[in-house]
Structure formats: structure tokens, C-alpha cells
mmCIF file of C-alpha atoms in Angstrom:
data_model
loop_
_atom_site.group_PDB
_atom_site.id
_atom_site.type_symbol
_atom_site.label_atom_id
_atom_site.label_comp_id
_atom_site.label_asym_id
_atom_site.label_seq_id
_atom_site.Cartn_x
_atom_site.Cartn_y
_atom_site.Cartn_z
ATOM 1 C CA MET A 1 0.000 0.000 0.000
ATOM 2 C CA PRO A 2 1.247 3.518 -0.775
ATOM 3 C CA MET A 3 2.449 5.833 1.929
ATOM 4 C CA PRO A 4 3.390 9.504 1.632
ATOM 5 C CA ASP A 5 6.809 10.296 0.219
ATOM 6 C CA PHE A 6 6.915 13.416 2.339
ATOM 7 C CA ILE A 7 5.147 14.986 5.296
ATOM 8 C CA CYS A 8 4.996 18.660 6.222
ATOM 9 C CA PRO A 9 3.953 19.019 9.891
ATOM 10 C CA GLY A 10 3.959 22.810 9.837
ATOM 11 C CA MET A 11 4.533 25.235 11.058
ATOM 12 C CA GLN A 12 1.164 26.945 10.925
ATOM 13 C CA LYS A 13 1.693 30.427 9.443
ATOM 14 C CA GLY A 14 5.185 29.398 8.414
ATOM 15 C CA GLY A 15 4.662 29.051 4.674
ATOM 16 C CA THR A 16 2.716 25.790 4.360
ATOM 17 C CA SER A 17 0.108 27.334 2.054
ATOM 18 C CA TRP A 18 2.907 28.564 -0.200
ATOM 19 C CA LEU A 19 4.279 25.010 -0.226
ATOM 20 C CA TYR A 20 0.885 23.555 -1.142
ATOM 21 C CA ASP A 21 0.343 26.139 -3.894
ATOM 22 C CA GLN A 22 3.722 25.307 -5.433
ATOM 23 C CA LEU A 23 3.525 21.519 -5.234
ATOM 24 C CA SER A 24 -0.158 20.910 -5.970
ATOM 25 C CA VAL A 25 0.270 21.998 -9.612
ATOM 26 C CA HIS A 26 3.714 20.465 -10.176
ATOM 27 C CA PRO A 27 3.519 17.292 -12.316
ATOM 28 C CA ASP A 28 5.986 15.411 -10.116
ATOM 29 C CA PHE A 29 3.764 15.677 -7.033
ATOM 30 C CA HIS A 30 0.432 14.322 -5.884
ATOM 31 C CA LEU A 31 -1.383 16.261 -3.178
ATOM 32 C CA ALA A 32 -4.902 16.011 -1.870
ATOM 33 C CA PRO A 33 -7.488 18.458 -3.256
ATOM 34 C CA TYR A 34 -7.856 19.617 0.349
ATOM 35 C CA LYS A 35 -4.655 20.930 1.886
ATOM 36 C CA GLU A 36 -4.814 19.817 5.515
ATOM 37 C CA LEU A 37 -5.816 16.230 6.209
ATOM 38 C CA HIS A 38 -5.572 16.383 10.037
ATOM 39 C CA PHE A 39 -5.716 12.596 10.092
ATOM 40 C CA PHE A 40 -3.648 12.147 13.247
ATOM 41 C CA ASN A 41 -4.353 15.295 15.239
ATOM 42 C CA LYS A 42 -8.155 15.436 15.054
ATOM 43 C CA PRO A 43 -10.788 12.884 16.102
ATOM 44 C CA ALA A 44 -12.811 13.403 12.905
ATOM 45 C CA PRO A 45 -12.541 15.226 9.554
ATOM 46 C CA GLN A 46 -12.683 19.000 9.582
ATOM 47 C CA VAL A 47 -16.066 20.553 8.707
ATOM 48 C CA ALA A 48 -14.733 22.006 5.445
ATOM 49 C CA LEU A 49 -13.378 18.600 4.396
ATOM 50 C CA THR A 50 -16.716 16.960 5.187
ATOM 51 C CA ARG A 51 -18.502 19.457 2.931
ATOM 52 C CA MET A 52 -16.059 18.870 0.071
ATOM 53 C CA HIS A 53 -16.384 15.124 0.617
ATOM 54 C CA LYS A 54 -20.147 15.180 0.042
ATOM 55 C CA ALA A 55 -19.797 17.347 -3.058
ATOM 56 C CA TYR A 56 -17.089 15.197 -4.659
ATOM 57 C CA LEU A 57 -18.866 11.902 -4.124
ATOM 58 C CA ALA A 58 -21.798 13.264 -6.110
ATOM 59 C CA ARG A 59 -19.514 13.615 -9.149
ATOM 60 C CA PRO A 60 -18.611 10.870 -11.643
ATOM 61 C CA GLU A 61 -15.814 8.474 -10.759
ATOM 62 C CA GLY A 62 -12.493 9.281 -12.381
ATOM 63 C CA GLU A 63 -12.596 12.980 -11.686
ATOM 64 C CA PRO A 64 -9.521 14.421 -9.929
ATOM 65 C CA GLY A 65 -9.803 13.977 -6.192
ATOM 66 C CA HIS A 66 -12.338 11.168 -6.275
ATOM 67 C CA THR A 67 -9.891 8.563 -4.954
ATOM 68 C CA PHE A 68 -8.998 10.837 -2.051
ATOM 69 C CA PHE A 69 -12.603 11.315 -1.039
ATOM 70 C CA GLU A 70 -13.275 7.603 -1.280
ATOM 71 C CA ALA A 71 -10.534 7.277 1.337
ATOM 72 C CA VAL A 72 -12.401 9.783 3.492
ATOM 73 C CA SER A 73 -15.453 7.524 3.227
ATOM 74 C CA ARG A 74 -13.443 4.469 4.287
ATOM 75 C CA ALA A 75 -12.171 6.327 7.346
ATOM 76 C CA GLU A 76 -15.620 7.205 8.653
ATOM 77 C CA GLY A 77 -15.662 6.224 12.310
ATOM 78 C CA ARG A 78 -11.970 5.229 12.111
ATOM 79 C CA TRP A 79 -10.311 8.618 11.651
ATOM 80 C CA GLY A 80 -6.671 8.323 12.662
ATOM 81 C CA ASP A 81 -6.417 4.577 12.005
ATOM 82 C CA MET A 82 -2.937 4.027 10.543
ATOM 83 C CA ALA A 83 -4.201 1.066 8.517
ATOM 84 C CA LEU A 84 -6.407 3.432 6.499
ATOM 85 C CA TYR A 85 -3.803 6.142 5.954
ATOM 86 C CA PRO A 86 -2.383 4.653 2.702
ATOM 87 C CA HIS A 87 -5.743 4.981 0.948
ATOM 88 C CA PHE A 88 -5.333 8.760 0.825
ATOM 89 C CA PHE A 89 -2.356 8.346 -1.520
ATOM 90 C CA GLU A 90 -3.700 5.710 -3.918
ATOM 91 C CA GLY A 91 -4.116 8.267 -6.684
ATOM 92 C CA ALA A 92 -0.413 9.136 -6.794
ATOM 93 C CA GLU A 93 0.320 6.801 -9.721
ATOM 94 C CA GLY A 94 4.072 7.145 -9.513
ATOM 95 C CA ARG A 95 4.121 10.759 -8.441
ATOM 96 C CA LEU A 96 5.511 11.962 -5.123
ATOM 97 C CA ALA A 97 2.679 11.944 -2.600
ATOM 98 C CA GLY A 98 2.589 14.248 0.386
ATOM 99 C CA ASP A 99 0.594 15.226 3.441
ATOM 100 C CA ILE A 100 0.781 18.923 4.366
ATOM 101 C CA THR A 101 -0.922 19.304 7.747
ATOM 102 C CA PRO A 102 0.444 22.010 10.075
ATOM 103 C CA GLY A 103 -1.551 20.539 12.936
ATOM 104 C CA TYR A 104 0.878 17.610 13.032
ATOM 105 C CA SER A 105 3.321 19.976 14.728
ATOM 106 C CA THR A 106 1.347 19.291 17.919
ATOM 107 C CA LEU A 107 1.734 15.496 17.771
ATOM 108 C CA SER A 108 3.464 13.809 20.678
ATOM 109 C CA ALA A 109 6.822 12.115 20.228
ATOM 110 C CA GLU A 110 5.048 8.740 20.445
ATOM 111 C CA LYS A 111 2.652 9.565 17.608
ATOM 112 C CA VAL A 112 5.456 10.965 15.472
ATOM 113 C CA GLN A 113 7.451 7.779 15.997
ATOM 114 C CA ALA A 114 4.444 5.638 15.068
ATOM 115 C CA LEU A 115 4.109 7.620 11.857
ATOM 116 C CA ALA A 116 7.820 7.214 11.138
ATOM 117 C CA ASP A 117 7.556 3.464 11.684
ATOM 118 C CA ALA A 118 4.713 3.320 9.153
ATOM 119 C CA CYS A 119 6.460 5.637 6.656
ATOM 120 C CA PRO A 120 10.176 4.885 7.115
ATOM 121 C CA GLY A 121 11.221 6.390 3.790
ATOM 122 C CA ALA A 122 9.248 9.619 4.051
ATOM 123 C CA ARG A 123 11.022 12.951 4.053
ATOM 124 C CA VAL A 124 9.921 15.605 6.512
ATOM 125 C CA ILE A 125 9.923 19.294 5.687
ATOM 126 C CA LEU A 126 9.260 21.837 8.431
ATOM 127 C CA MET A 127 8.521 25.410 7.388
ATOM 128 C CA VAL A 128 9.936 27.652 10.118
ATOM 129 C CA ARG A 129 9.293 31.319 10.856
ATOM 130 C CA GLU A 130 10.711 33.615 13.528
ATOM 131 C CA PRO A 131 8.507 32.626 16.487
ATOM 132 C CA SER A 132 7.152 36.022 17.565
ATOM 133 C CA ALA A 133 6.147 36.903 13.998
ATOM 134 C CA ARG A 134 4.571 33.493 13.541
ATOM 135 C CA VAL A 135 2.449 33.637 16.693
ATOM 136 C CA LEU A 136 1.173 37.118 15.832
ATOM 137 C CA SER A 137 0.208 35.835 12.394
ATOM 138 C CA GLN A 138 -1.625 32.965 14.090
ATOM 139 C CA PHE A 139 -3.500 35.503 16.196
ATOM 140 C CA HIS A 140 -4.512 37.562 13.144
ATOM 141 C CA MET A 141 -5.817 34.423 11.434
ATOM 142 C CA GLY A 142 -7.651 33.376 14.587
ATOM 143 C CA VAL A 143 -9.452 36.703 14.715
ATOM 144 C CA ARG A 144 -10.448 36.393 11.041
ATOM 145 C CA VAL A 145 -12.043 32.996 11.641
ATOM 146 C CA ARG A 146 -13.488 34.077 15.015
ATOM 147 C CA ARG A 147 -11.341 31.679 17.002
ATOM 148 C CA PHE A 148 -9.712 34.562 18.854
ATOM 149 C CA SER A 149 -10.797 38.065 19.772
ATOM 150 C CA PRO A 150 -8.776 41.304 20.162
ATOM 151 C CA ASP A 151 -9.934 41.267 23.771
ATOM 152 C CA ASP A 152 -7.953 38.065 24.314
ATOM 153 C CA ILE A 153 -4.733 40.110 24.363
ATOM 154 C CA SER A 154 -6.080 43.462 25.588
ATOM 155 C CA THR A 155 -3.985 43.512 28.791
ATOM 156 C CA PRO A 156 -0.495 42.196 29.595
ATOM 157 C CA GLU A 157 -2.033 39.511 31.771
ATOM 158 C CA LYS A 158 -4.435 38.378 29.050
ATOM 159 C CA LEU A 159 -1.669 38.381 26.465
ATOM 160 C CA ASP A 160 0.516 36.216 28.685
ATOM 161 C CA ALA A 161 -2.392 33.808 29.182
ATOM 162 C CA PHE A 162 -2.986 33.744 25.420
ATOM 163 C CA LEU A 163 0.620 32.754 24.747
ATOM 164 C CA ARG A 164 0.245 29.853 27.171
ATOM 165 C CA LEU A 165 -2.951 28.464 25.621
ATOM 166 C CA PRO A 166 -2.304 24.913 24.376
ATOM 167 C CA ARG A 167 -3.568 25.801 20.894
ATOM 168 C CA VAL A 168 -0.893 28.513 20.796
ATOM 169 C CA ALA A 169 1.952 27.114 22.897
ATOM 170 C CA ASP A 170 1.904 23.669 21.272
ATOM 171 C CA ARG A 171 2.637 25.264 17.885
ATOM 172 C CA ALA A 172 4.922 28.059 19.044
ATOM 173 C CA PHE A 173 8.382 26.555 19.549
ATOM 174 C CA PRO A 174 10.005 25.329 16.333
ATOM 175 C CA THR A 175 13.037 23.800 18.035
ATOM 176 C CA ALA A 176 10.859 21.438 20.087
ATOM 177 C CA ILE A 177 8.810 20.495 17.030
ATOM 178 C CA PHE A 178 11.870 19.867 14.890
ATOM 179 C CA ALA A 179 13.509 17.846 17.663
ATOM 180 C CA ARG A 180 10.528 15.477 17.851
ATOM 181 C CA TRP A 181 10.337 14.929 14.115
ATOM 182 C CA SER A 182 14.061 14.703 13.415
ATOM 183 C CA ALA A 183 14.434 12.123 16.198
ATOM 184 C CA ALA A 184 11.945 9.850 14.438
ATOM 185 C CA PHE A 185 12.593 10.443 10.733
ATOM 186 C CA ALA A 186 15.960 9.858 9.080
ATOM 187 C CA GLN A 187 15.333 12.638 6.565
ATOM 188 C CA CYS A 188 14.071 15.826 8.193
ATOM 189 C CA ARG A 189 14.882 19.358 7.058
ATOM 190 C CA ALA A 190 13.812 22.814 8.203
ATOM 191 C CA TYR A 191 13.250 25.662 5.751
ATOM 192 C CA LEU A 192 13.203 29.259 6.977
ATOM 193 C CA MET A 193 10.686 31.824 5.807
ATOM 194 C CA ASP A 194 13.489 34.399 5.779
ATOM 195 C CA ASP A 195 15.034 32.506 2.858
ATOM 196 C CA LEU A 196 11.720 32.333 1.031
ATOM 197 C CA VAL A 197 11.334 36.102 1.313
ATOM 198 C CA ALA A 198 14.940 36.772 0.310
ATOM 199 C CA ASP A 199 15.016 34.573 -2.810
ATOM 200 C CA PRO A 200 11.755 32.786 -3.661
ATOM 201 C CA VAL A 201 13.123 31.183 -6.849
ATOM 202 C CA ALA A 202 16.130 29.604 -5.142
ATOM 203 C CA PHE A 203 13.959 28.588 -2.194
ATOM 204 C CA ARG A 204 11.451 26.834 -4.455
ATOM 205 C CA ALA A 205 14.239 25.004 -6.282
ATOM 206 C CA SER A 206 15.805 23.834 -3.015
ATOM 207 C CA VAL A 207 12.486 22.572 -1.610
ATOM 208 C CA ILE A 208 11.482 20.700 -4.767
ATOM 209 C CA THR A 209 14.937 19.146 -5.117
ATOM 210 C CA TYR A 210 14.908 17.961 -1.488
ATOM 211 C CA LEU A 211 11.481 16.374 -1.955
ATOM 212 C CA GLY A 212 12.636 14.555 -5.095
ATOM 213 C CA GLY A 213 11.000 16.625 -7.844
ATOM 214 C CA ASP A 214 12.344 18.489 -10.854
ATOM 215 C CA PRO A 215 12.921 22.144 -9.906
ATOM 216 C CA THR A 216 13.289 23.222 -13.538
ATOM 217 C CA ILE A 217 9.596 22.617 -14.251
ATOM 218 C CA GLU A 218 7.799 25.939 -13.860
ATOM 219 C CA VAL A 219 4.030 25.705 -13.611
ATOM 220 C CA GLY A 220 1.277 27.486 -11.723
ATOM 221 C CA PRO A 221 1.947 30.512 -9.547
ATOM 222 C CA GLY A 222 5.375 32.103 -9.478
ATOM 223 C CA ALA A 223 7.774 31.333 -6.665
ATOM 224 C CA ASP A 224 6.973 34.691 -5.081
ATOM 225 C CA PHE A 225 3.215 34.056 -5.070
ATOM 226 C CA ASN A 226 1.583 34.674 -1.686
ATOM 227 C CA ALA A 227 -2.140 34.005 -1.639
ATOM 228 C CA LYS A 228 -2.476 35.463 1.846
ATOM 229 C CA GLN A 229 -0.544 38.696 1.510
ATOM 230 C CA ASN A 230 -3.710 40.804 1.647
ATOM 231 C CA ASP A 231 -5.355 39.027 4.583
ATOM 232 C CA ALA A 232 -6.751 41.431 7.163
ATOM 233 C CA LYS A 233 -4.706 42.028 10.310
ATOM 234 C CA VAL A 234 -5.621 43.403 13.713
ATOM 235 C CA GLU A 235 -3.971 46.695 14.599
ATOM 236 C CA LEU A 236 -1.726 45.980 17.578
ATOM 237 C CA ALA A 237 -0.137 48.354 20.075
ATOM 238 C CA ASP A 238 3.636 48.509 20.392
ATOM 239 C CA TRP A 239 3.465 47.074 23.905
ATOM 240 C CA GLN A 240 1.602 44.010 22.632
ATOM 241 C CA ARG A 241 4.111 43.289 19.889
ATOM 242 C CA LYS A 242 7.010 43.956 22.279
ATOM 243 C CA GLN A 243 5.620 41.568 24.892
ATOM 244 C CA VAL A 244 5.333 38.801 22.311
ATOM 245 C CA PHE A 245 8.787 39.595 20.947
ATOM 246 C CA ASP A 246 10.353 39.375 24.414
ATOM 247 C CA TYR A 247 8.450 36.185 25.246
ATOM 248 C CA PHE A 248 10.365 34.302 22.556
ATOM 249 C CA ALA A 249 13.827 35.713 23.300
ATOM 250 C CA GLU A 250 15.249 32.378 24.484
ATOM 251 C CA GLU A 251 13.625 30.475 21.634
ATOM 252 C CA ARG A 252 15.344 32.747 19.109
ATOM 253 C CA PHE A 253 18.711 31.691 20.575
ATOM 254 C CA ARG A 254 17.703 28.035 20.375
ATOM 255 C CA CYS A 255 16.617 28.509 16.751
ATOM 256 C CA ALA A 256 19.934 30.114 15.867
ATOM 257 C CA GLU A 257 21.783 27.119 17.294
ATOM 258 C CA MET A 258 19.536 24.460 15.776
ATOM 259 C CA PHE A 259 18.787 25.866 12.321
ATOM 260 C CA GLY A 260 21.716 28.186 11.609
ATOM 261 C CA GLY A 261 21.553 30.246 8.430
ATOM 262 C CA ALA A 262 19.197 33.196 8.579
ATOM 263 C CA ALA A 263 18.076 32.147 12.071
ATOM 264 C CA GLU A 264 21.514 33.067 13.399
ATOM 265 C CA ALA A 265 20.462 36.714 13.119
ATOM 266 C CA TRP A 266 17.284 36.251 15.162
ATOM 267 C CA PRO A 267 18.828 36.637 18.648
ATOM 268 C CA SER A 268 20.324 40.030 17.749
ATOM 269 C CA ARG A 269 17.192 41.247 16.010
ATOM 270 C CA GLU A 270 15.844 44.347 17.696
ATOM 271 C CA PHE A 271 12.186 45.068 18.304
ATOM 272 C CA GLN A 272 10.730 47.402 15.700
#
């Protein structure tokens, strides 16, 4: 049975949508018609996936995505069952299959190891962003989808409590996430958003080469395409941004040591 050739466990707001946009149209890759499977970090399919599932099954067999949604049907009542995981990649037909689910960044070391045991040859790619910028981006998104409210960070005490929420804290520290995944998977690489911003073309080529595809094939959106660049953001006070920036001071040092490259400049970065 097929298993994914690569897994991207995040980070949320670290460039995973860019990765999906680039790979989903590349002929060397096979990705689901729905970006985030959440097979191992949720007890059931997401509402949006359930809606797409019903719509696709009403279409004729053979249409793109039909095999994937048949796998969703098989997993009804057994979401997260490793034995059913291969069915989501049956439509790959020789292409490189992947699972891009940022929520997997919250998986325990035991679950990551179980996934590695089932997919021993899979490559892991972790999209990493400077942690204070990433968590603020998560907050902006949460407000847009009504998961968070500006009032949640309206005082220093509330902001500190927000940063310690499991849904925030579990996704907030890239060194801990990378440590879990690199301990389980033989091939695990982190890519920094700084490098994507600095040279999108070279970044795209490096990512595609690492995952086993042909970087010379140019299809779909350009390497500098950002579908979310115009997303609405909450206006934040300087004290709020500074508190978040200071909260991750130690993590920036850990990132510099673990990831090197552009992350080496993070500890000396000044608040702006």
C-alpha cells in the first residue's frame, strides 16, 4: 500500500500554504485536493473537508480527487487509524505523494514515531518562521475565523495567558517540534521563511529538489506568489508586539543554534 513520500507538519503560518500552492500543480507531485488532512491530530474530519467530501462523491468516478474522497469515506468512524492512511495516496500513480498538515506539529513524540515506523522512507519538511512573527500571524488568522478576539490580548495579563494556551503554545516553539520529528525520521529538514522572502526562486528550487521533484519545471503561480498577503490584520499596540517579541527571546537563541543560516540573526534582532 502507498504511503506519503513526504510529510509537512507545519509550522502553521510558516509558509505551508505557499508550499501547497507550489507543489499541488507540479507534475511530479500528488497532493490532496484539500490541503490539511488532520488525520492524526483530530478525532474526525474537519467541517470544510466533510462538505467537500459530500460534493465530490456526487460527481462521476475518475474525476480528480475522487480517490482521495473515497478514502475519506473508508475512514468514517476510524479517523486516525494508521491502517487506512495509505488509501489517501492511492491516486499518486508514480508521483511523489505528500501530506501537508500544520496541525501535526502538535503530535506527541510517540505519535510521530508511530508515523515514522509506518512511513520509514518519508522525508519531513518543516517550514519555520521567527517565532514572535509566527504567533502574531496565528493571532490575526484566529481573529479572522473568530477563534480569537482582540480582547484576548487586551492587557499584559491576558496576552501572557494567550501565549500559554495549548492551541498557541503547542505550535509556538520550532526547536521542540523539529527535535521530535528529526528524532523519528531519518530525513528531516527545516526551511526558513526568511530565505523564502529573500530569494523565492532559489527557495522553491531547493524545496522541490529535497522532496525529489524536478525544480526546472515551472508551472502554476510564481515562486513569489503569496495568496495570503492581503489578509486582514488586527492593529496591535507597540506594547503588545514587544511583549510577544520578548516572550520568545530564548527560543530565538535556540533557533539560531539548531537551524543556523538566517536564524543566526534572530537573537540580535531588535524590536521594531
